[in-house]
Every structure is written in structure tokens, then in C-alpha cells.
Coordinates of N, CA and C and ligand atoms in Angstrom, one line a residue:
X1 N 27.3 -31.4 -55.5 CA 26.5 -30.5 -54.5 C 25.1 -30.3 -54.9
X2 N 24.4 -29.9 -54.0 CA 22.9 -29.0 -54.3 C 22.8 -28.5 -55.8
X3 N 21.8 -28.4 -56.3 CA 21.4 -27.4 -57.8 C 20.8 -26.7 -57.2
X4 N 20.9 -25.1 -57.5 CA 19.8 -24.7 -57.5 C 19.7 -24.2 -58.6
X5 N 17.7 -23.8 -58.8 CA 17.4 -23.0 -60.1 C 17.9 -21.7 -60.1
X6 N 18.0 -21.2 -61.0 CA 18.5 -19.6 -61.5 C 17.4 -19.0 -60.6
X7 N 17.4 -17.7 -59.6 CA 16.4 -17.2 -59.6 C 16.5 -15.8 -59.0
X8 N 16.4 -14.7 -59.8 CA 16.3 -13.4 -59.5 C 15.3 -13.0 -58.6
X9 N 15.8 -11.9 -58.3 CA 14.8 -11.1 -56.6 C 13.2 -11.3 -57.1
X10 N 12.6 -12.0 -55.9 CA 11.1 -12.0 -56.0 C 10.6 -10.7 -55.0
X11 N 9.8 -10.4 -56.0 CA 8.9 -8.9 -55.8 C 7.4 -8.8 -55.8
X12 N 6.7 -9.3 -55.1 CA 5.4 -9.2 -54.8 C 4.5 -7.9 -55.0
X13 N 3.6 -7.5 -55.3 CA 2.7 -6.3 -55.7 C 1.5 -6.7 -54.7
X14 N 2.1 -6.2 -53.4 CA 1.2 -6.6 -52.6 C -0.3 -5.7 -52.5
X15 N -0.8 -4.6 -53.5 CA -2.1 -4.4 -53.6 C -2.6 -5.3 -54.5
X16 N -2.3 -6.0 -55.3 CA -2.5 -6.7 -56.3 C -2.8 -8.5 -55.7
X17 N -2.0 -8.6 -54.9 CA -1.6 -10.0 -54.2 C -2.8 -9.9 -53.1
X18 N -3.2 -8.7 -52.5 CA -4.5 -8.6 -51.1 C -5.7 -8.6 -52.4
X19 N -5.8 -7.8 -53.5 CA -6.8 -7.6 -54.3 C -7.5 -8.9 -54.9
X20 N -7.0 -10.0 -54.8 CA -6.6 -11.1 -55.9 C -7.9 -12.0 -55.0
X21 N -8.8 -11.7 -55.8 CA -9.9 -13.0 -55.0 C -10.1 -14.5 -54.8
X22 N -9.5 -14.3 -56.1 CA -8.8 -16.1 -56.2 C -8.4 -17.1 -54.8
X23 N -8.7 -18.1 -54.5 CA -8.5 -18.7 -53.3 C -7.1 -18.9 -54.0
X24 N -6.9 -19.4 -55.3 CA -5.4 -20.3 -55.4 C -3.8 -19.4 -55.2
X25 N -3.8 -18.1 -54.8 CA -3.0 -17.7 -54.0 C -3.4 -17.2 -52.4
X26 N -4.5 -17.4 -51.6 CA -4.7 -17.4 -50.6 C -3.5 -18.0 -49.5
X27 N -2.5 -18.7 -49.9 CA -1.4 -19.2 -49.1 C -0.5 -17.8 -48.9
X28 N 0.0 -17.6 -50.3 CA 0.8 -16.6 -50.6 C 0.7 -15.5 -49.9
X29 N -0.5 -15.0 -50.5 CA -1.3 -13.5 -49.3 C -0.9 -13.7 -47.6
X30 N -1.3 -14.8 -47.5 CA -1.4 -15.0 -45.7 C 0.4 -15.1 -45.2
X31 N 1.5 -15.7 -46.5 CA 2.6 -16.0 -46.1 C 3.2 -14.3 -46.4
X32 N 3.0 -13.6 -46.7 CA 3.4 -12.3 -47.3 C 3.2 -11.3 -46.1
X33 N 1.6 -11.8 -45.8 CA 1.2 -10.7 -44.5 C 2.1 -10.9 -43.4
X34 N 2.1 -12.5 -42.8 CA 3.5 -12.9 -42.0 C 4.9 -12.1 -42.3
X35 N 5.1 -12.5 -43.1 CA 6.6 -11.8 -43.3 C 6.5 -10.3 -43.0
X36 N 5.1 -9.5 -43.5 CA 5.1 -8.2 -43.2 C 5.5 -7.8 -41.8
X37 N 4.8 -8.6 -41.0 CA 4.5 -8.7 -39.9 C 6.0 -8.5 -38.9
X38 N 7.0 -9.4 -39.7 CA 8.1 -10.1 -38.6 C 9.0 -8.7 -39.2
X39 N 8.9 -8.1 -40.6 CA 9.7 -7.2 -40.5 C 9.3 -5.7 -39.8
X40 N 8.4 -5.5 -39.5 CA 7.2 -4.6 -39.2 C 7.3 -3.9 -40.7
X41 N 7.4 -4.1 -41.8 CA 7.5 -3.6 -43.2 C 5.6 -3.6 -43.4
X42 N 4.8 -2.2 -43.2 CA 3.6 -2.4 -43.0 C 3.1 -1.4 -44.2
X43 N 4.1 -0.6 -44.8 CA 4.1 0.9 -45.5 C 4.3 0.6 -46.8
X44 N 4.6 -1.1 -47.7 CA 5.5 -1.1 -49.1 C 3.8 -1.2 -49.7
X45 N 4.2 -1.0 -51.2 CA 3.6 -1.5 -51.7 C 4.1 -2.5 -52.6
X46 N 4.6 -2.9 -52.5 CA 6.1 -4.1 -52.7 C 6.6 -4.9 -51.8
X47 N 6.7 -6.3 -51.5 CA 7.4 -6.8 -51.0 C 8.6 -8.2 -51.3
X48 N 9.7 -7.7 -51.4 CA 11.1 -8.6 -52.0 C 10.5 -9.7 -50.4
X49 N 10.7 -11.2 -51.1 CA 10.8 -12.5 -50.3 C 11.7 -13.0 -50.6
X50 N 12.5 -13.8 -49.7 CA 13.3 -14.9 -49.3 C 13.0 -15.9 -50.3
X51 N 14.3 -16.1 -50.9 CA 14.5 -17.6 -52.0 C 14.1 -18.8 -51.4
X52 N 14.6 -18.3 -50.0 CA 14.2 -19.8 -49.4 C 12.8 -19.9 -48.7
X53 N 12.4 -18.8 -48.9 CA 10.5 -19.0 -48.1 C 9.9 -19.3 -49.8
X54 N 10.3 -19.0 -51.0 CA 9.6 -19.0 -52.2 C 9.8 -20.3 -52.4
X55 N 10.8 -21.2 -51.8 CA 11.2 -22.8 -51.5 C 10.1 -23.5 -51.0
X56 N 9.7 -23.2 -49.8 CA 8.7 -23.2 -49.0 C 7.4 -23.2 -49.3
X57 N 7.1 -22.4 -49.6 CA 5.6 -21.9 -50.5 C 5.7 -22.4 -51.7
X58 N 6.4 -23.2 -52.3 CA 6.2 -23.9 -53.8 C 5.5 -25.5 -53.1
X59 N 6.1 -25.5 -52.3 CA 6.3 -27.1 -51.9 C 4.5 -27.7 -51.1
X60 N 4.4 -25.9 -50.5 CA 2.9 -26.1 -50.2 C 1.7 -25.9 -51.5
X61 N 2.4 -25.8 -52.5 CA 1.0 -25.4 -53.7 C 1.4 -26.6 -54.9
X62 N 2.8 -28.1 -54.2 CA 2.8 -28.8 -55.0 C 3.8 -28.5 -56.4
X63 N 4.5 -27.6 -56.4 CA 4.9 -27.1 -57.8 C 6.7 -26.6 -57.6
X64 N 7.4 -26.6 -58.2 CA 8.6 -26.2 -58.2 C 8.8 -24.7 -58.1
X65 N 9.8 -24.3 -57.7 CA 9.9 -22.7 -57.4 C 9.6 -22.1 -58.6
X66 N 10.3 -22.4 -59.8 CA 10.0 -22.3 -61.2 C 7.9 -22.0 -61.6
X67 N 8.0 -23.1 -61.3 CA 6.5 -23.6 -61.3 C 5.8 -22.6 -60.7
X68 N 5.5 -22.3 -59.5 CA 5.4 -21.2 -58.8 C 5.3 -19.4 -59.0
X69 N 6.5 -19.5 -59.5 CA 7.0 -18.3 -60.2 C 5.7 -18.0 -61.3
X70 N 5.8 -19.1 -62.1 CA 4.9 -19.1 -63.1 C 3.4 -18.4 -63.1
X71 N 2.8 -19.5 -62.0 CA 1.6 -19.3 -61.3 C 2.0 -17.5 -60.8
X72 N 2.3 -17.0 -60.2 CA 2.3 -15.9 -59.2 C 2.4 -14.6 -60.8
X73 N 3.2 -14.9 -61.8 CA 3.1 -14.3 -63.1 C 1.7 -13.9 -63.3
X74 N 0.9 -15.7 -64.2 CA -0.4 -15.9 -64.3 C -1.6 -14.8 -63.5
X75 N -0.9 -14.8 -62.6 CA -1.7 -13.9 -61.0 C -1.6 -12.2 -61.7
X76 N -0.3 -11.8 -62.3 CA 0.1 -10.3 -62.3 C 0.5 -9.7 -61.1
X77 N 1.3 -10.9 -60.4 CA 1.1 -10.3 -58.8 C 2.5 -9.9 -58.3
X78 N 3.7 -10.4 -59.8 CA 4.9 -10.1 -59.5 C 5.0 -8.6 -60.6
X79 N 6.5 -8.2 -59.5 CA 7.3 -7.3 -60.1 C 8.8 -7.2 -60.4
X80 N 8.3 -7.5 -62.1 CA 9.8 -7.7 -62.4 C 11.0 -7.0 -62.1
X81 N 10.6 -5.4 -62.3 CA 11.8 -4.7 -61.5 C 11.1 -3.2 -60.8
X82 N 10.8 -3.1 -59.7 CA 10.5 -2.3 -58.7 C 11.1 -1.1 -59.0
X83 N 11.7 -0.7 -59.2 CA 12.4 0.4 -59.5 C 11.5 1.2 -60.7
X84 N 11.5 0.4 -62.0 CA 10.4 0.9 -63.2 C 9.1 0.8 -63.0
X85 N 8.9 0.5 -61.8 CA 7.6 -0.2 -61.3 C 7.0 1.2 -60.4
X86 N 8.0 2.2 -59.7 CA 7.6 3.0 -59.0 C 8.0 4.2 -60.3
X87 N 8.7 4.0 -61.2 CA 9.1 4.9 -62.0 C 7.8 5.6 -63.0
X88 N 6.5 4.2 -62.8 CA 6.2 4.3 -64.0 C 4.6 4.8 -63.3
Ligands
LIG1 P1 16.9 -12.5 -38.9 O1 16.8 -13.5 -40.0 O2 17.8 -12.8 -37.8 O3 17.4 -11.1 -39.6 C1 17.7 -10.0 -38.7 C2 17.8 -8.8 -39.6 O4 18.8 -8.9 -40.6 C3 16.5 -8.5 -40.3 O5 15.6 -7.7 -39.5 C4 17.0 -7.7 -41.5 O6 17.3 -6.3 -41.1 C5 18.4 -8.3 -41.8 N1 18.3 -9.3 -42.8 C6 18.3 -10.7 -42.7 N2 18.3 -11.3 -43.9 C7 18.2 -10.2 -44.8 C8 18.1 -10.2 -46.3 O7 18.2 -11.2 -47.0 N3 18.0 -9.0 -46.8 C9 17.9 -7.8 -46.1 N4 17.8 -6.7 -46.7 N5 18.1 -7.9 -44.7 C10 18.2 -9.0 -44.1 P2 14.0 -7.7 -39.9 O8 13.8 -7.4 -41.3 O9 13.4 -6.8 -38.9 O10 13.5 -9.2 -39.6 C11 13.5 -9.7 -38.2 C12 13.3 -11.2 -38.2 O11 12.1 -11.5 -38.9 C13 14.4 -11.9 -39.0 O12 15.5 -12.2 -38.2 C14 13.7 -13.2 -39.4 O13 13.7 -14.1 -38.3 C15 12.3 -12.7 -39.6 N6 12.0 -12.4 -41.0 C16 11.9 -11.2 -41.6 N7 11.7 -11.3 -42.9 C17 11.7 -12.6 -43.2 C18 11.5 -13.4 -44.3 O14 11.3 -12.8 -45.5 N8 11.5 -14.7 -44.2 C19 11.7 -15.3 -43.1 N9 11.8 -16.7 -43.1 N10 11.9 -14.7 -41.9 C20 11.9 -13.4 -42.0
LIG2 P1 14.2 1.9 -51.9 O1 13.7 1.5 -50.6 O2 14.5 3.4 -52.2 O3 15.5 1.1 -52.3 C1 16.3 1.4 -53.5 C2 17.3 0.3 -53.7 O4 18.2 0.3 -52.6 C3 16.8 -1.1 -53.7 O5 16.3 -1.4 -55.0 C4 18.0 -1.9 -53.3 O6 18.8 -2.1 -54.4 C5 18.6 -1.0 -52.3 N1 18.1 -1.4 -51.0 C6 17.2 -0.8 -50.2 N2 17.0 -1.5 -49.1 C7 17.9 -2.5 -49.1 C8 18.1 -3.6 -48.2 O7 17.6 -3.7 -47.1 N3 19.1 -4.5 -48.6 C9 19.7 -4.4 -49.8 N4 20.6 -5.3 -50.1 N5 19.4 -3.4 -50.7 C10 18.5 -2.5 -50.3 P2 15.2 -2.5 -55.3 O8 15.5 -3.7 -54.5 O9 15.1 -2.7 -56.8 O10 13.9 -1.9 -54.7 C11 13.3 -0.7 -55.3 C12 12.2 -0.2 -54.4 O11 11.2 -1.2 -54.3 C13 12.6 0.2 -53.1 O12 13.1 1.5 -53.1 C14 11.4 0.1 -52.2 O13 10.6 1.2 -52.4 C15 10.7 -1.1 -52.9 N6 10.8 -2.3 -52.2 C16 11.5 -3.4 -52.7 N7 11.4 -4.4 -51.8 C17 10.7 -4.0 -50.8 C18 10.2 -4.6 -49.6 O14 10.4 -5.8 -49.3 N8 9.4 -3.8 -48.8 C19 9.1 -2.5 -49.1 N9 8.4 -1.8 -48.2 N10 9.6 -1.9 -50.2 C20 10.3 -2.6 -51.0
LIG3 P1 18.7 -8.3 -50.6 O1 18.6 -7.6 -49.3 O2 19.2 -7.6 -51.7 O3 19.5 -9.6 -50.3 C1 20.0 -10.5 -51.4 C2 20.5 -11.8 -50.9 O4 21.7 -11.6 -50.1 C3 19.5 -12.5 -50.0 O5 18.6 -13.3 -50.8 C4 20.4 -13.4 -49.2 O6 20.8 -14.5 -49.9 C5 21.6 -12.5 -48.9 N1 21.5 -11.7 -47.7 C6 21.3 -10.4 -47.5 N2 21.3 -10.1 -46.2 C7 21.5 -11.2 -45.5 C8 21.6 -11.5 -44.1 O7 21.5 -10.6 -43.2 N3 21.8 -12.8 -43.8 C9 21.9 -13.8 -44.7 N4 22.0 -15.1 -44.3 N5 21.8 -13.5 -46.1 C10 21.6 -12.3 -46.4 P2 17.2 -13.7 -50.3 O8 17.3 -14.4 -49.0 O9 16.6 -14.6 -51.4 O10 16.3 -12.4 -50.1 C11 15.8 -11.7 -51.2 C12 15.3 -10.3 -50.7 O11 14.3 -10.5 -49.8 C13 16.4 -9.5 -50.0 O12 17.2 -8.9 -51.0 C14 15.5 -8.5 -49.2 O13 15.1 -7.5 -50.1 C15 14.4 -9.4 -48.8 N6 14.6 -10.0 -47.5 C16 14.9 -11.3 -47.2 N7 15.0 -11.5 -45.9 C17 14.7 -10.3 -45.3 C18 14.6 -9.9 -43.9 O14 14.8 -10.7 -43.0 N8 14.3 -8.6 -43.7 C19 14.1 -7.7 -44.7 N9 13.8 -6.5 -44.4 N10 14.2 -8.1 -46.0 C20 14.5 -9.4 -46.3

């Protein structure tokens, strides 16, 4: 069958991810604001993505979801767990 990679909930820090001047997540930002958009989710400061759009957006920046992950780290733009994230 299929492999897939291991991969726990992706959590974006979307003041962090709009803040981020950097062109080399400019995809991300624009794919994030879409998604805001289709959920009308307009209020988070957080936003959990789809395993299979983080599929999607690896494939546009060339790199494996892993790979990706990585980069979006590099960034500070993820949150490992949202919950200590609002805790803290
Ligand atoms: P849909 O895929 O038919 O999903 C309909 C509703 O089911 C969603 O309404 C949401 O309430 C729920 N839902 C579907 N999948 C999940 C999930 O993995 N987790 C949770 N918590 N709920 C889920 P919602 O959020 O208003 O989204 C409306 C439509 O917008 C979705 O219809 C889909 O077509 C699109 N959409 C929203 N978010 C995403 C996303 O992250 N990626 C993609 N590809 N499409 C999205
Ligand atoms: P919260 O909205 O109070 O949700 C607390 C926990 O309830 C979530 O923890 C999750 O385990 C569960 N939960 C809430 N809504 C859903 C849902 O639609 N589907 C499922 N399956 N579980 C749900 P989690 O995921 O660790 O998130 C912690 C907090 O991070 C959330 O507190 C919320 O404030 C924020 N957050 C996470 N993802 C999003 C997002 O995509 N949009 C927004 N606006 N906030 C988010
Ligand atoms: P979650 O809500 O905790 O959902 C975890 C996983 O359960 C999702 O991983 C997906 O594989 C499955 N799942 C939950 N609800 C549905 C559903 O209605 N239809 C289908 N086909 N599968 C469902 P996934 O897709 O990687 O999504 C990760 C997180 O992204 C979700 O965690 C949720 O926080 C957010 N999310 C994804 N799609 C939507 C959406 O359409 N609307 C909203 N509001 N949130 C979404």
C-alpha cells in the first residue's frame, strides 16, 4: 500500500506566518489565508491544516512534507502544541 510519513497536527501561528517578511513562505501565508477564508475561521490566532493540503504545499516549494515541516520550524511559524501555546 501507500507510506505515509508520521505526522502530527500542523499548527500554524498565523501572527507570526502574516509577520514573516521572508518571500520563501509567501505560498504558505496566501494558502493559510485561503483556508481561513473557506472556513470563515477569521478570529484564531492559530490555524490546524489538512495533512493533505501540507501534501500540497510541500510539492509547491519542491521539498517533502518532512522537508517542509522543517522549513515552516526554521520560520518559528509552527506550534507544537496550541494548548501550552495559549497556556503560556
Ligand atoms: P468539507 O470538506 O465538505 O467539510 C465540511 C465541514 O466538515 C467543514 O466545514 C468542517 O466543519 C468539517 N470538517 C471537514 N474535515 C474536517 C477536519 O479534518 N476537521 C474538522 N475539525 N472538521 C472538518 P468548514 O470548516 O466550514 O469548511 C467548509 C469547506 O471549506 C470544506 O468542506 C472544504 O471544502 C473547505 N475547507 C475548509 N478548510 C479546508 C482545509 O483546511 N483544506 C481544504 N482543502 N479545504 C478546506
Ligand atoms: P479550543 O477551540 O478551545 O479547542 C480545544 C480542543 O478541543 C482542541 O485542542 C481540540 O482537541 C478540540 N477541538 C476543538 N475544535 C475541534 C474540532 O473542530 N475538531 C476536533 N476534532 N477537535 C476540536 P487543540 O487542537 O490542541 O487546539 C487548542 C486551541 O488552539 C483551540 O482551543 C483553539 O483556540 C486553537 N486552535 C487550534 N486550531 C485552530 C484553528 O484551526 N483555528 C482556530 N481559530 N483556532 C485553532
Ligand atoms: P481534527 O479536527 O482533530 O481532525 C483530525 C483528523 O481526523 C483529520 O486530519 C482528518 O484525517 C480526520 N477528520 C476529522 N474530521 C473529518 C471529516 O469531517 N472528514 C474527513 N474526511 N476526515 C476528517 P487532517 O485532515 O490532517 O486535519 C488536521 C486538522 O486540521 C483537523 O484536526 C482540524 O483541526 C483542521 N481541519 C482540517 N480540515 C478542516 C476543515 O474543513 N474545517 C475546519 N474547521 N478544520 C479543519
Amino acid at each position: 500500500g501507500v507510506r505515509h510519513e508520521p505526522t502530527s497536527k500542523i499548527v500554524l501561528d498565523l501572527e507570526r506566518l502574516y509577520d514573516e517578511v521572508s518571500e520563501d513562505l509567501a505560498y504558505v501565508a496566501r494558502y493559510a489565508r485561503a483556508i481561513q477564508q473557506q472556513r470563515g475561521d477569521y478570529n484564531g490566532r492559530v490555524l490546524s491544516i489538512r495533512a493533505d493540503d501540507l501534501r500540497a504545499l510541500a510539492i509547491v516549494y519542491d521539498a517533502s512534507p518532512s522537508g517542509l515541516i522543517e522549513r515552516l520550524t526554521e520560520h518559528g511559524v509552527l506550534v507544537a502544541d496550541p494548548r501550552a501555546f495559549f497556556a503560556s
